[in-house]
Short mmCIF file of C-alpha atoms and ligand atoms in Angstrom, two decimals:
data_model
loop_
_atom_site.label_atom_id
_atom_site.label_comp_id
_atom_site.label_asym_id
_atom_site.label_seq_id
_atom_site.Cartn_x
_atom_site.Cartn_y
_atom_site.Cartn_z
CA MET A 1 0.00 -0.03 0.05
CA SER A 2 1.18 3.54 -0.77
CA LYS A 3 1.74 6.03 1.99
CA ILE A 4 -1.16 6.62 4.02
CA ILE A 5 -1.54 10.20 5.60
CA TYR A 6 -3.50 9.21 8.87
CA LEU A 7 -5.70 12.50 9.90
CA ASP A 8 -8.28 10.71 11.96
CA ASN A 9 -6.84 10.48 15.21
CA ALA A 10 -10.27 11.53 16.95
CA ALA A 11 -11.56 8.18 15.41
CA THR A 12 -8.67 6.17 16.74
CA THR A 13 -5.04 6.14 16.98
CA LYS A 14 -2.17 3.85 16.15
CA THR A 15 -0.98 1.63 19.03
CA ALA A 16 2.36 3.06 20.17
CA LYS A 17 5.25 0.54 19.58
CA GLU A 18 6.12 0.81 23.40
CA VAL A 19 2.65 -0.11 24.16
CA VAL A 20 2.70 -3.27 22.12
CA GLU A 21 5.90 -4.37 23.47
CA ALA A 22 4.88 -3.73 27.11
CA MET A 23 1.81 -5.84 26.31
CA LEU A 24 3.21 -8.87 24.59
CA PRO A 25 4.59 -10.59 27.62
CA TYR A 26 1.07 -10.75 29.18
CA PHE A 27 -0.25 -12.62 26.28
CA THR A 28 2.82 -15.19 26.23
CA GLU A 29 4.85 -15.95 29.60
CA ASN A 30 2.76 -13.83 32.21
CA TYR A 31 -0.79 -15.00 31.23
CA GLY A 32 -1.65 -15.72 34.81
CA ASN A 33 -5.20 -14.83 36.22
CA PRO A 34 -4.51 -11.68 38.60
CA SER A 35 -6.80 -13.35 41.30
CA SER A 36 -4.76 -16.55 41.47
CA ILE A 37 -2.46 -17.08 44.54
CA TYR A 38 0.65 -18.42 42.85
CA SER A 39 3.40 -16.23 41.64
CA LEU A 40 2.24 -16.24 37.88
CA GLY A 41 -1.01 -14.80 38.94
CA GLN A 42 0.67 -12.32 41.08
CA ALA A 43 2.93 -11.06 38.34
CA SER A 44 -0.26 -10.25 36.53
CA LYS A 45 -1.64 -8.66 39.52
CA GLU A 46 1.22 -6.25 39.84
CA ALA A 47 1.19 -5.31 36.52
CA VAL A 48 -2.73 -4.19 36.95
CA THR A 49 -1.72 -2.48 40.03
CA LYS A 50 1.05 -0.85 38.58
CA SER A 51 -1.03 0.48 35.76
CA ARG A 52 -3.69 1.82 37.98
CA GLU A 53 -1.09 3.80 40.01
CA THR A 54 0.30 5.21 36.60
CA ILE A 55 -3.00 6.35 35.63
CA ALA A 56 -3.92 7.86 39.01
CA ALA A 57 -1.01 9.92 39.02
CA THR A 58 -1.90 11.54 35.66
CA ILE A 59 -5.01 12.92 36.92
CA GLY A 60 -4.28 13.53 40.66
CA ALA A 61 -6.46 10.82 41.81
CA ASN A 62 -6.46 8.02 44.33
CA VAL A 63 -5.31 4.69 43.08
CA SER A 64 -8.33 3.01 44.43
CA ASP A 65 -10.71 5.57 42.40
CA ILE A 66 -9.62 4.03 38.80
CA TYR A 67 -12.02 1.42 37.60
CA PHE A 68 -10.88 -0.59 34.45
CA THR A 69 -13.76 -0.75 31.76
CA ALA A 70 -13.93 -1.76 28.14
CA GLY A 71 -13.72 1.70 26.96
CA GLY A 72 -15.28 5.11 26.67
CA SER A 73 -18.61 3.77 25.84
CA GLU A 74 -18.89 1.53 28.71
CA SER A 75 -17.44 4.12 31.00
CA ASP A 76 -20.15 6.72 29.96
CA ASN A 77 -23.02 4.14 30.05
CA TRP A 78 -21.71 3.20 33.78
CA ALA A 79 -21.41 6.76 34.91
CA LEU A 80 -24.86 7.85 33.77
CA LYS A 81 -26.84 4.40 34.53
CA ALA A 82 -25.42 3.59 37.60
CA THR A 83 -25.54 6.94 39.22
CA ALA A 84 -29.15 7.33 37.92
CA GLU A 85 -30.02 4.21 39.75
CA ALA A 86 -28.18 4.90 43.01
CA TYR A 87 -29.69 8.62 43.40
CA GLU A 88 -33.16 8.14 42.05
CA SER A 89 -34.77 8.41 45.42
CA LYS A 90 -33.06 11.85 45.61
CA GLY A 91 -34.32 12.94 42.14
CA LYS A 92 -34.56 11.81 38.81
CA HIS A 93 -33.32 14.84 36.60
CA ILE A 94 -30.10 14.88 34.48
CA ILE A 95 -28.53 17.56 32.77
CA THR A 96 -26.33 17.17 29.84
CA THR A 97 -25.67 18.87 26.43
CA LYS A 98 -26.63 18.56 23.00
CA ILE A 99 -23.25 18.04 21.75
CA GLU A 100 -22.28 14.78 23.59
CA HIS A 101 -20.96 11.67 21.99
CA HIS A 102 -23.80 9.02 21.44
CA ALA A 103 -22.41 6.91 24.24
CA ILE A 104 -23.87 9.70 26.39
CA LEU A 105 -27.00 10.80 24.30
CA HIS A 106 -28.10 7.09 23.80
CA THR A 107 -27.70 6.23 27.30
CA CYS A 108 -29.85 9.29 28.21
CA ASP A 109 -32.36 8.15 25.83
CA TYR A 110 -32.49 4.72 27.60
CA LEU A 111 -32.97 6.76 30.88
CA GLU A 112 -35.73 8.96 29.68
CA LYS A 113 -37.63 5.76 28.62
CA ARG A 114 -37.34 4.61 32.63
CA GLY A 115 -38.63 7.83 33.87
CA PHE A 116 -35.78 10.03 34.31
CA GLU A 117 -35.95 13.57 32.91
CA ILE A 118 -33.07 15.00 31.04
CA THR A 119 -32.26 18.59 30.00
CA TYR A 120 -29.87 19.04 26.94
CA LEU A 121 -28.08 22.36 27.06
CA ASP A 122 -27.61 24.45 23.99
CA VAL A 123 -24.05 25.50 23.17
CA ASP A 124 -22.95 28.88 21.51
CA ALA A 125 -21.70 29.06 17.72
CA ASP A 126 -18.22 27.89 19.00
CA GLY A 127 -19.72 24.93 20.79
CA VAL A 128 -19.20 26.12 24.29
CA VAL A 129 -21.78 25.33 27.02
CA LYS A 130 -23.49 28.60 28.59
CA LEU A 131 -22.96 28.46 32.16
CA ASP A 132 -25.90 30.83 32.97
CA GLU A 133 -28.07 28.36 31.24
CA LEU A 134 -26.72 25.52 33.10
CA LYS A 135 -27.43 27.50 36.37
CA LYS A 136 -31.16 28.09 35.20
CA ALA A 137 -31.54 24.16 34.35
CA ILE A 138 -30.77 23.14 37.72
CA ARG A 139 -33.67 21.85 39.71
CA GLU A 140 -34.40 20.42 43.42
CA ASP A 141 -34.32 16.98 41.76
CA THR A 142 -31.18 17.29 39.63
CA ILE A 143 -28.78 14.49 40.67
CA LEU A 144 -26.16 14.58 37.91
CA ILE A 145 -24.60 17.05 35.21
CA SER A 146 -22.42 15.36 32.69
CA VAL A 147 -20.61 17.62 30.10
CA MET A 148 -17.84 16.38 27.87
CA PHE A 149 -14.29 17.76 28.46
CA ALA A 150 -13.67 18.41 24.83
CA ASN A 151 -15.73 17.54 21.57
CA ASN A 152 -14.70 14.86 19.35
CA GLU A 153 -15.99 16.74 16.05
CA ILE A 154 -15.36 20.16 16.51
CA GLY A 155 -12.39 19.96 19.07
CA THR A 156 -14.15 22.82 21.66
CA ILE A 157 -13.06 22.55 25.19
CA GLN A 158 -15.47 23.28 28.02
CA PRO A 159 -14.99 25.35 31.05
CA ILE A 160 -14.96 22.09 33.18
CA LYS A 161 -13.67 23.39 36.50
CA GLU A 162 -16.62 26.08 36.42
CA ILE A 163 -18.98 23.70 35.60
CA GLY A 164 -17.94 21.19 38.27
CA ALA A 165 -18.03 24.17 40.75
CA ILE A 166 -21.46 25.09 39.67
CA ALA A 167 -22.56 21.27 40.14
CA HIS A 168 -20.73 21.22 43.41
CA GLU A 169 -22.61 24.25 44.76
CA LYS A 170 -25.86 22.51 44.57
CA GLY A 171 -24.62 19.23 45.70
CA ILE A 172 -25.00 17.90 42.33
CA LEU A 173 -22.37 14.98 41.05
CA PHE A 174 -20.44 16.05 38.16
CA HIS A 175 -19.22 13.48 35.36
CA THR A 176 -17.13 14.36 32.29
CA ASP A 177 -16.49 12.36 29.04
CA ALA A 178 -12.69 13.02 28.72
CA VAL A 179 -12.25 10.49 26.11
CA GLN A 180 -10.95 13.28 23.73
CA ALA A 181 -9.11 15.45 26.31
CA TYR A 182 -7.11 12.77 28.37
CA GLY A 183 -3.61 12.88 27.23
CA GLN A 184 -4.07 16.09 25.30
CA LEU A 185 -4.96 18.44 28.04
CA PRO A 186 -3.61 18.35 31.54
CA ILE A 187 -6.36 17.18 33.89
CA ASP A 188 -6.52 17.28 37.76
CA VAL A 189 -9.91 15.71 38.97
CA ASN A 190 -9.64 17.48 42.35
CA GLU A 191 -8.77 20.97 41.21
CA MET A 192 -11.43 20.68 38.40
CA ASN A 193 -14.34 19.44 40.54
CA ILE A 194 -14.71 16.22 38.64
CA ASP A 195 -16.32 13.44 40.32
CA MET A 196 -16.44 10.92 37.60
CA MET A 197 -14.43 10.82 34.41
CA SER A 198 -14.45 8.53 31.24
CA VAL A 199 -11.43 7.67 29.36
CA SER A 200 -10.66 5.43 26.44
CA GLY A 201 -7.35 3.91 25.72
CA HIS A 202 -7.39 3.73 21.72
CA LYS A 203 -7.79 7.67 21.63
CA LEU A 204 -4.15 8.06 23.10
CA ASN A 205 -2.19 5.47 21.32
CA GLY A 206 -3.27 2.73 23.69
CA PRO A 207 -5.14 -0.50 22.76
CA LYS A 208 -8.91 -1.00 21.68
CA GLY A 209 -11.26 -2.19 24.14
CA ILE A 210 -9.83 -0.73 27.39
CA GLY A 211 -10.49 2.28 29.19
CA PHE A 212 -11.37 3.63 32.50
CA LEU A 213 -13.92 5.31 34.71
CA TYR A 214 -12.68 7.61 37.57
CA ILE A 215 -15.24 7.50 40.50
CA LYS A 216 -14.35 9.68 43.49
CA LYS A 217 -14.41 8.02 46.59
CA GLY A 218 -17.82 8.72 48.13
CA VAL A 219 -19.77 8.59 45.18
CA LYS A 220 -22.67 6.22 45.61
CA ILE A 221 -22.46 4.18 42.10
CA ARG A 222 -23.75 0.78 41.55
CA SER A 223 -21.80 -1.98 40.32
CA PHE A 224 -21.85 -2.22 36.50
CA VAL A 225 -21.08 -5.98 35.98
CA HIS A 226 -21.90 -8.38 38.65
CA GLY A 227 -19.65 -11.43 39.34
CA GLY A 228 -16.40 -11.74 41.18
CA GLN A 229 -14.67 -9.15 43.25
CA GLN A 230 -12.70 -7.71 40.42
CA GLU A 231 -12.41 -3.71 40.44
CA ARG A 232 -13.75 -3.70 44.16
CA ALA A 233 -16.73 -5.87 43.03
CA ARG A 234 -18.01 -2.99 41.03
CA ARG A 235 -16.88 -4.32 37.54
CA ALA A 236 -16.56 -8.11 37.62
CA GLY A 237 -14.73 -10.27 35.24
CA THR A 238 -11.23 -11.42 34.88
CA GLU A 239 -9.03 -8.22 34.12
CA ASN A 240 -7.97 -7.24 30.71
CA VAL A 241 -4.54 -7.57 31.83
CA THR A 242 -2.82 -7.02 28.41
CA GLY A 243 -5.13 -4.10 27.78
CA ILE A 244 -4.58 -2.70 31.15
CA VAL A 245 -0.72 -2.49 30.69
CA GLY A 246 -1.22 -1.10 27.35
CA LEU A 247 -3.47 1.57 28.69
CA GLY A 248 -0.83 2.35 31.41
CA VAL A 249 1.95 2.48 29.18
CA ALA A 250 0.12 4.89 26.69
CA ALA A 251 -1.00 6.96 29.69
CA ARG A 252 2.62 7.47 30.86
CA LEU A 253 3.78 8.14 27.26
CA ALA A 254 0.94 10.63 26.58
CA HIS A 255 1.80 12.51 29.75
CA ASP A 256 5.39 12.39 29.40
CA THR A 257 5.16 13.87 25.74
CA MET A 258 2.06 15.98 26.19
CA GLU A 259 3.97 19.59 26.39
CA LYS A 260 6.18 18.87 23.33
CA ARG A 261 3.65 16.88 21.47
CA THR A 262 0.84 19.04 21.72
CA ALA A 263 2.90 22.41 21.16
CA ALA A 264 3.84 20.94 17.73
CA GLU A 265 0.41 19.75 16.95
CA ARG A 266 -1.02 23.30 17.71
CA GLU A 267 1.52 24.81 15.42
CA LEU A 268 0.53 22.54 12.73
CA ARG A 269 -3.23 22.93 13.38
CA ASP A 270 -2.92 26.70 12.94
CA TYR A 271 -1.10 26.45 10.06
CA LEU A 272 -3.62 24.19 8.53
CA ILE A 273 -6.44 26.47 9.40
CA GLU A 274 -4.98 29.47 8.47
CA ARG A 275 -4.05 28.12 5.00
CA ILE A 276 -7.50 26.38 4.43
CA LEU A 277 -9.52 29.54 5.42
CA SER A 278 -7.41 31.77 3.24
CA GLU A 279 -6.88 29.70 0.20
CA VAL A 280 -10.33 28.03 0.07
CA PRO A 281 -13.23 30.60 -0.56
CA GLN A 282 -16.66 29.82 1.13
CA SER A 283 -15.06 27.71 3.72
CA LYS A 284 -15.23 28.00 7.46
CA LEU A 285 -13.88 26.81 10.59
CA ASN A 286 -16.09 24.94 13.03
CA GLY A 287 -15.53 24.96 16.87
CA HIS A 288 -13.52 27.49 19.13
CA ARG A 289 -10.73 29.22 17.31
CA THR A 290 -8.42 28.83 20.28
CA ASP A 291 -10.16 26.85 23.08
CA ARG A 292 -9.91 23.64 20.97
CA LEU A 293 -8.12 20.37 21.09
CA PRO A 294 -4.45 20.77 20.07
CA ASN A 295 -5.04 18.41 17.06
CA ASN A 296 -8.43 19.06 15.77
CA ALA A 297 -9.38 21.23 12.78
CA ASN A 298 -12.82 21.10 11.42
CA PHE A 299 -14.04 22.87 8.29
CA SER A 300 -17.24 23.27 6.31
CA PHE A 301 -17.12 23.89 2.64
CA GLU A 302 -19.90 25.40 0.86
CA PHE A 303 -21.43 23.75 -2.33
CA ILE A 304 -19.97 20.30 -1.77
CA GLU A 305 -20.98 17.02 0.16
CA GLY A 306 -18.62 15.85 2.83
CA GLU A 307 -18.70 12.27 1.88
CA SER A 308 -17.55 12.97 -1.79
CA LEU A 309 -14.52 14.80 -0.20
CA LEU A 310 -13.77 11.90 1.97
CA ILE A 311 -13.85 9.45 -0.97
CA MET A 312 -11.62 11.71 -2.99
CA LEU A 313 -9.05 12.25 -0.22
CA ASP A 314 -9.13 8.25 0.53
CA MET A 315 -7.84 8.05 -3.26
CA LYS A 316 -4.99 10.24 -2.38
CA GLY A 317 -4.34 8.17 0.78
CA ILE A 318 -5.65 10.65 3.15
CA CYS A 319 -7.84 9.43 6.01
CA ALA A 320 -10.28 12.02 7.17
CA SER A 321 -13.56 12.02 8.66
CA SER A 322 -16.76 14.23 7.89
CA GLY A 323 -18.17 14.03 11.49
CA SER A 324 -17.83 11.29 14.10
CA ALA A 325 -17.13 7.77 12.72
CA CYS A 326 -20.40 6.54 14.20
CA THR A 327 -22.49 8.73 12.12
CA SER A 328 -20.78 8.21 8.71
CA GLY A 329 -23.05 6.25 6.92
CA SER A 330 -25.86 7.97 8.00
CA LEU A 331 -27.59 10.86 5.86
CA ASP A 332 -28.44 13.04 8.89
CA PRO A 333 -25.91 15.92 9.41
CA SER A 334 -23.94 15.56 12.62
CA HIS A 335 -25.84 16.62 15.75
CA VAL A 336 -22.85 18.69 16.85
CA LEU A 337 -22.78 20.66 13.82
CA LEU A 338 -26.53 21.60 13.94
CA ALA A 339 -26.06 22.47 17.65
CA ILE A 340 -23.48 24.93 16.68
CA GLY A 341 -26.09 26.37 14.33
CA LEU A 342 -24.93 25.36 10.91
CA VAL A 343 -27.75 25.13 8.26
CA HIS A 344 -28.06 21.39 6.73
CA GLU A 345 -26.31 22.46 3.58
CA ILE A 346 -23.28 23.79 5.28
CA ALA A 347 -23.03 20.89 7.71
CA HIS A 348 -23.28 18.57 4.71
CA GLY A 349 -20.03 19.81 3.61
CA SER A 350 -17.78 19.50 6.73
CA LEU A 351 -14.50 17.88 7.07
CA ARG A 352 -12.64 16.89 10.19
CA LEU A 353 -8.88 16.43 10.33
CA THR A 354 -7.19 15.58 13.66
CA LEU A 355 -3.47 15.24 13.80
CA GLY A 356 -1.26 12.85 15.48
CA ALA A 357 2.28 12.71 16.88
CA GLU A 358 3.58 11.45 13.77
CA THR A 359 1.85 14.00 11.39
CA THR A 360 4.35 16.16 9.57
CA LYS A 361 4.44 19.77 7.84
CA GLU A 362 4.82 17.93 4.51
CA ASP A 363 1.69 15.49 5.29
CA ILE A 364 -0.23 18.73 5.95
CA ASP A 365 0.85 20.73 2.75
CA PHE A 366 0.04 17.51 0.75
CA THR A 367 -3.37 17.62 2.41
CA ILE A 368 -4.20 21.45 2.01
CA GLU A 369 -3.27 21.03 -1.99
CA ALA A 370 -5.47 17.97 -2.06
CA VAL A 371 -8.50 19.38 -0.22
CA LYS A 372 -8.05 22.85 -2.86
CA GLU A 373 -8.13 20.57 -5.63
CA ILE A 374 -11.12 18.34 -4.61
CA VAL A 375 -13.25 21.00 -3.46
CA ALA A 376 -12.86 22.82 -6.71
CA LYS A 377 -13.44 19.73 -8.79
CA LEU A 378 -16.55 19.16 -6.76
CA ARG A 379 -17.86 22.60 -7.03
CA SER A 380 -17.18 22.38 -10.71
CA MET A 381 -19.86 19.70 -10.93
CA SER A 382 -22.43 21.44 -8.57
CA PRO A 383 -25.47 23.32 -9.92
CA LEU A 384 -25.67 25.29 -7.02
CA TYR A 385 -22.04 26.51 -7.42
CA GLU A 386 -22.79 27.53 -11.06
CA ASP A 387 -26.06 29.59 -9.86
CA PHE A 388 -23.52 31.24 -7.21
CA LYS A 389 -21.00 31.80 -10.03
CA ALA A 390 -23.70 33.39 -12.30
CA GLY A 391 -24.69 35.66 -9.31
CA LYS A 392 -27.90 33.84 -9.05
CA LYS A 393 -27.47 32.60 -5.56
CA LYS A 394 -25.76 34.14 -2.57
CA SER A 395 -23.21 32.31 -0.53
CA ILE A 396 -24.32 31.28 2.93
CA ILE A 397 -21.03 31.22 4.23
CA ASP A 398 -20.11 34.66 3.09
CA GLU A 399 -23.43 35.95 4.37
CA ASN A 400 -23.46 34.57 7.76
CA TYR A 401 -20.04 33.34 9.32
C1 PLP B 501 -14.43 7.76 21.02
C2 PLP B 501 -15.26 8.38 22.09
C3 PLP B 501 -16.01 7.58 23.01
C4 PLP B 501 -16.19 5.98 22.70
O1 PLP B 501 -15.00 5.44 23.26
P1 PLP B 501 -14.80 3.85 22.77
O2 PLP B 501 -13.65 3.57 23.79
O3 PLP B 501 -14.53 3.81 21.32
O4 PLP B 501 -16.02 3.25 23.34
C5 PLP B 501 -16.64 8.38 23.81
N1 PLP B 501 -16.65 9.70 23.90
C6 PLP B 501 -15.91 10.41 23.07
C7 PLP B 501 -15.92 11.85 23.28
C8 PLP B 501 -15.21 9.72 22.20
O5 PLP B 501 -14.46 10.58 21.21
#
């Protein structure tokens, strides 16, 4: 296969070489069950403990507050369903936002069918939650606020510490889906008033199918999987030892390299944004200009379909996304792009490029040229663009954004 330019790191990332190397012995010689008494089992148990310690240190948490799960979706499901159940005698109202990942939104649908009431907060045009609206949404029976740390599509970072403070002032629990933020942004769960936090390994150069839920001591959350005593009997099942080892190494690497790596990504991201916006007419950036993930750029191009753009980029070896991986294949525009106020035509012409540690300036230059060429080609086939050129139709982007 010819060279691939991988610009879809928000969908998943390449497992780091060090991560794979650290995992391998736990498939082969160290295959013991962590619950076994003999030393083969104890070696696995020690590896799990070490990983838990490494991870706890990255977010300023107690070691016993880290619970391994099968990834971001499971952590989100657990946080919402189990707190809903544990606190329903106190109230049945939950506050979240319109721009959450489907792991949150679809869990909220499930809870609504079971008698919970959910408030979905609007966001502003940059994708930021409005704190005054959050305050207004709080009721006597509100038990949980769940707001994502940073958005997977448009990259916007939320004022997490302030949201947590608002929740705590009213004695309400605060959960955040930090799947995109962890490893990209410094996080301190105590300083940021976070009671529960979801993380996934495969978004930070770790393996797929492993993640964790941080649950602050004292939060009354029900067990998610019933069975053995693993994860303090809250999430039973023999530990995914290889995955846990891989996640621990990925977490350490991500935090050791964070400052340098994200500084380089920010610089490339800004170069990409600058050039696309100035060299492609009728284009706009989605998400906050500065309060955004270091590796995220999301654009809308008028008069084209994002899907066609993706297919033509793929022919040039460029992996990108037009929204979240979960929504491609569906004809509805992304709920996130609609929530920031884009009309359907503009939302349909969107492109998400998410950089990684290995992305080079050459990759970005090649991608910019490819985007320019493909957008021009697609527009040349668009009757709407013809009308625009003939002065019969105005540009929505030029008029509104
Ligand atoms: C990827 C992602 C998830 C889901 O994580 P999985 O480990 O793939 O289940 C949840 N939330 C956000 C914000 C994500 O980006």
